Amino acid sequence: NAGVTQTPKFQVLKTGQSMTLQCAQDMNHEYMSWYRQDPGMGLRLIHYSVGAGITDQGEVPNGYNVSRSTTEDFPLRLLSAAPSQTSVYFCASSYRRGKLFFGSGTQLSVL
Amino acid sequence: DQQVKQNSPSLSVQEGRISILNCDYTNSMFDYFLWYKKYPAEGPTFLISISSTKDKNEDGRFTVFLNKSAKHLSLHIVPSQPGDSAVYFCAASARSNFGNEKLTFGTGTRLTIIP
């Protein structure tokens, strides 16, 4: 009964470092997405995928890459971390329109 | 351009009374609306949704109302309980030509239920 699992829960990076946020779901959902939450900004869509091998950009894609090689996994890669990427990141999956199941989040600080 | 707006950052309500959370949207292509609830250090969880073909949807203590002409929706919680204290996000989506849909979230309202 894991649902959507995100790792790590916390991460501190230095400017310019790269890293990958992991996301896995065990519900066989086709739709997966990444959001970031910033104070006063709500949740903003970074990238999403409607199935293995298919990804597209959301509202704030710059500085992030994604790939979807399996139905279960949807990693988010930060290519060269910047302080503006300090945020809480949520991965979500869905089997039908709108009802997203979210992971517990990754709190990222970029110094 | 904030397409989904929650103009009240916070709201305090006495236990047992009604909580009313409001949300406005500007994009007339939105046709499906949702409310999510979020506790600290957890991901948001789905609460209730409504299609643009309806003006009301109920689920237990939670009711969502949609006024399409005013581009306004509201969430009513009756009666309010201490466990309802959380941040509530309004979200909306529009069906695209390819069948994909992306949720646009509001900035959230922090609801505090006072015992």
PDB file of N, CA and C in Angstrom, chain A residues 57-92:
ATOM      1  N   GLN A  57       6.305  19.507 -21.040  1.00  0.00           N
ATOM      2  CA  GLN A  57       6.617  20.565 -20.095  1.00  0.00           C
ATOM      3  C   GLN A  57       5.365  21.114 -19.450  1.00  0.00           C
ATOM      4  N   GLY A  58       5.545  21.563 -18.207  1.00  0.00           N
ATOM      5  CA  GLY A  58       4.480  22.255 -17.511  1.00  0.00           C
ATOM      6  C   GLY A  58       4.736  23.742 -17.505  1.00  0.00           C
ATOM      7  N   GLU A  59       4.365  24.373 -16.412  1.00  0.00           N
ATOM      8  CA  GLU A  59       4.429  25.837 -16.292  1.00  0.00           C
ATOM      9  C   GLU A  59       5.840  26.352 -16.047  1.00  0.00           C
ATOM     10  N   VAL A  60       6.659  25.590 -15.290  1.00  0.00           N
ATOM     11  CA  VAL A  60       8.000  26.062 -14.895  1.00  0.00           C
ATOM     12  C   VAL A  60       9.055  24.994 -15.169  1.00  0.00           C
ATOM     13  N   PRO A  61       9.329  24.655 -16.436  1.00  0.00           N
ATOM     14  CA  PRO A  61      10.221  23.533 -16.748  1.00  0.00           C
ATOM     15  C   PRO A  61      11.714  23.851 -16.770  1.00  0.00           C
ATOM     16  N   ASN A  62      12.073  25.135 -16.823  1.00  0.00           N
ATOM     17  CA  ASN A  62      13.478  25.485 -17.025  1.00  0.00           C
ATOM     18  C   ASN A  62      14.356  25.018 -15.876  1.00  0.00           C
ATOM     19  N   GLY A  63      15.463  24.352 -16.227  1.00  0.00           N
ATOM     20  CA  GLY A  63      16.404  23.871 -15.229  1.00  0.00           C
ATOM     21  C   GLY A  63      16.144  22.448 -14.779  1.00  0.00           C
ATOM     22  N   TYR A  64      15.102  21.827 -15.336  1.00  0.00           N
ATOM     23  CA  TYR A  64      14.722  20.469 -14.951  1.00  0.00           C
ATOM     24  C   TYR A  64      14.583  19.581 -16.185  1.00  0.00           C
ATOM     25  N   ASN A  65      14.973  18.311 -16.013  1.00  0.00           N
ATOM     26  CA  ASN A  65      14.753  17.308 -17.050  1.00  0.00           C
ATOM     27  C   ASN A  65      14.003  16.119 -16.474  1.00  0.00           C
ATOM     28  N   VAL A  66      13.223  15.454 -17.310  1.00  0.00           N
ATOM     29  CA  VAL A  66      12.531  14.234 -16.891  1.00  0.00           C
ATOM     30  C   VAL A  66      12.626  13.200 -18.000  1.00  0.00           C
ATOM     31  N   SER A  67      12.411  11.960 -17.611  1.00  0.00           N
ATOM     32  CA  SER A  67      12.266  10.862 -18.564  1.00  0.00           C
ATOM     33  C   SER A  67      11.320   9.846 -17.935  1.00  0.00           C
ATOM     34  N   ARG A  68      10.691   9.041 -18.752  1.00  0.00           N
ATOM     35  CA  ARG A  68       9.760   8.022 -18.237  1.00  0.00           C
ATOM     36  C   ARG A  68      10.007   6.739 -19.013  1.00  0.00           C
ATOM     37  N   SER A  69      10.872   5.899 -18.464  1.00  0.00           N
ATOM     38  CA  SER A  69      11.195   4.651 -19.141  1.00  0.00           C
ATOM     39  C   SER A  69      10.266   3.512 -18.717  1.00  0.00           C
ATOM     40  N   THR A  70       9.648   3.631 -17.540  1.00  0.00           N
ATOM     41  CA  THR A  70       8.707   2.622 -17.072  1.00  0.00           C
ATOM     42  C   THR A  70       7.445   3.316 -16.573  1.00  0.00           C
ATOM     43  N   THR A  71       6.368   2.566 -16.418  1.00  0.00           N
ATOM     44  CA  THR A  71       5.142   3.139 -15.863  1.00  0.00           C
ATOM     45  C   THR A  71       5.344   3.578 -14.419  1.00  0.00           C
ATOM     46  N   GLU A  72       6.205   2.852 -13.681  1.00  0.00           N
ATOM     47  CA  GLU A  72       6.317   3.074 -12.243  1.00  0.00           C
ATOM     48  C   GLU A  72       7.156   4.289 -11.860  1.00  0.00           C
ATOM     49  N   ASP A  73       8.179   4.631 -12.649  1.00  0.00           N
ATOM     50  CA  ASP A  73       9.172   5.615 -12.214  1.00  0.00           C
ATOM     51  C   ASP A  73       9.155   6.888 -13.057  1.00  0.00           C
ATOM     52  N   PHE A  74       9.347   8.006 -12.374  1.00  0.00           N
ATOM     53  CA  PHE A  74       9.351   9.308 -13.062  1.00  0.00           C
ATOM     54  C   PHE A  74      10.345  10.213 -12.336  1.00  0.00           C
ATOM     55  N   PRO A  75      11.646  10.064 -12.590  1.00  0.00           N
ATOM     56  CA  PRO A  75      12.647  10.885 -11.894  1.00  0.00           C
ATOM     57  C   PRO A  75      12.724  12.301 -12.447  1.00  0.00           C
ATOM     58  N   LEU A  76      13.068  13.239 -11.569  1.00  0.00           N
ATOM     59  CA  LEU A  76      13.246  14.643 -11.931  1.00  0.00           C
ATOM     60  C   LEU A  76      14.707  15.008 -11.721  1.00  0.00           C
ATOM     61  N   ARG A  77      15.343  15.478 -12.776  1.00  0.00           N
ATOM     62  CA  ARG A  77      16.766  15.813 -12.707  1.00  0.00           C
ATOM     63  C   ARG A  77      16.982  17.313 -12.711  1.00  0.00           C
ATOM     64  N   LEU A  78      17.771  17.778 -11.736  1.00  0.00           N
ATOM     65  CA  LEU A  78      18.216  19.161 -11.719  1.00  0.00           C
ATOM     66  C   LEU A  78      19.600  19.186 -12.341  1.00  0.00           C
ATOM     67  N   LEU A  79      19.760  19.918 -13.411  1.00  0.00           N
ATOM     68  CA  LEU A  79      20.979  19.859 -14.201  1.00  0.00           C
ATOM     69  C   LEU A  79      22.124  20.625 -13.548  1.00  0.00           C
ATOM     70  N   SER A  80      21.834  21.826 -13.069  1.00  0.00           N
ATOM     71  CA  SER A  80      22.833  22.674 -12.416  1.00  0.00           C
ATOM     72  C   SER A  80      22.061  23.525 -11.413  1.00  0.00           C
ATOM     73  N   ALA A  81      22.050  23.077 -10.162  1.00  0.00           N
ATOM     74  CA  ALA A  81      21.168  23.666  -9.163  1.00  0.00           C
ATOM     75  C   ALA A  81      21.440  25.155  -8.953  1.00  0.00           C
ATOM     76  N   ALA A  82      20.353  25.903  -8.766  1.00  0.00           N
ATOM     77  CA  ALA A  82      20.417  27.334  -8.494  1.00  0.00           C
ATOM     78  C   ALA A  82      19.597  27.643  -7.249  1.00  0.00           C
ATOM     79  N   PRO A  83      19.931  28.710  -6.514  1.00  0.00           N
ATOM     80  CA  PRO A  83      19.152  29.047  -5.309  1.00  0.00           C
ATOM     81  C   PRO A  83      17.661  29.196  -5.591  1.00  0.00           C
ATOM     82  N   SER A  84      17.291  29.604  -6.811  1.00  0.00           N
ATOM     83  CA  SER A  84      15.874  29.761  -7.159  1.00  0.00           C
ATOM     84  C   SER A  84      15.136  28.426  -7.200  1.00  0.00           C
ATOM     85  N   GLN A  85      15.870  27.326  -7.167  1.00  0.00           N
ATOM     86  CA  GLN A  85      15.248  26.013  -7.159  1.00  0.00           C
ATOM     87  C   GLN A  85      15.032  25.477  -5.744  1.00  0.00           C
ATOM     88  N   THR A  86      15.361  26.273  -4.742  1.00  0.00           N
ATOM     89  CA  THR A  86      15.014  25.930  -3.369  1.00  0.00           C
ATOM     90  C   THR A  86      13.498  25.905  -3.259  1.00  0.00           C
ATOM     91  N   SER A  87      12.954  24.747  -2.862  1.00  0.00           N
ATOM     92  CA  SER A  87      11.504  24.577  -2.886  1.00  0.00           C
ATOM     93  C   SER A  87      11.156  23.225  -2.268  1.00  0.00           C
ATOM     94  N   VAL A  88       9.859  22.966  -2.175  1.00  0.00           N
ATOM     95  CA  VAL A  88       9.386  21.632  -1.840  1.00  0.00           C
ATOM     96  C   VAL A  88       8.823  21.026  -3.121  1.00  0.00           C
ATOM     97  N   TYR A  89       9.284  19.844  -3.452  1.00  0.00           N
ATOM     98  CA  TYR A  89       8.910  19.186  -4.702  1.00  0.00           C
ATOM     99  C   TYR A  89       7.970  18.015  -4.414  1.00  0.00           C
ATOM    100  N   PHE A  90       6.881  17.972  -5.168  1.00  0.00           N
ATOM    101  CA  PHE A  90       5.911  16.890  -5.030  1.00  0.00           C
ATOM    102  C   PHE A  90       5.761  16.161  -6.351  1.00  0.00           C
ATOM    103  N   CYS A  91       5.790  14.843  -6.255  1.00  0.00           N
ATOM    104  CA  CYS A  91       5.474  13.983  -7.379  1.00  0.00           C
ATOM    105  C   CYS A  91       4.045  13.496  -7.201  1.00  0.00           C
ATOM    106  N   ALA A  92       3.332  13.300  -8.305  1.00  0.00           N
ATOM    107  CA  ALA A  92       1.953  12.842  -8.230  1.00  0.00           C
ATOM    108  C   ALA A  92       1.665  11.886  -9.367  1.00  0.00           C
TER     109      ALA A  92
END
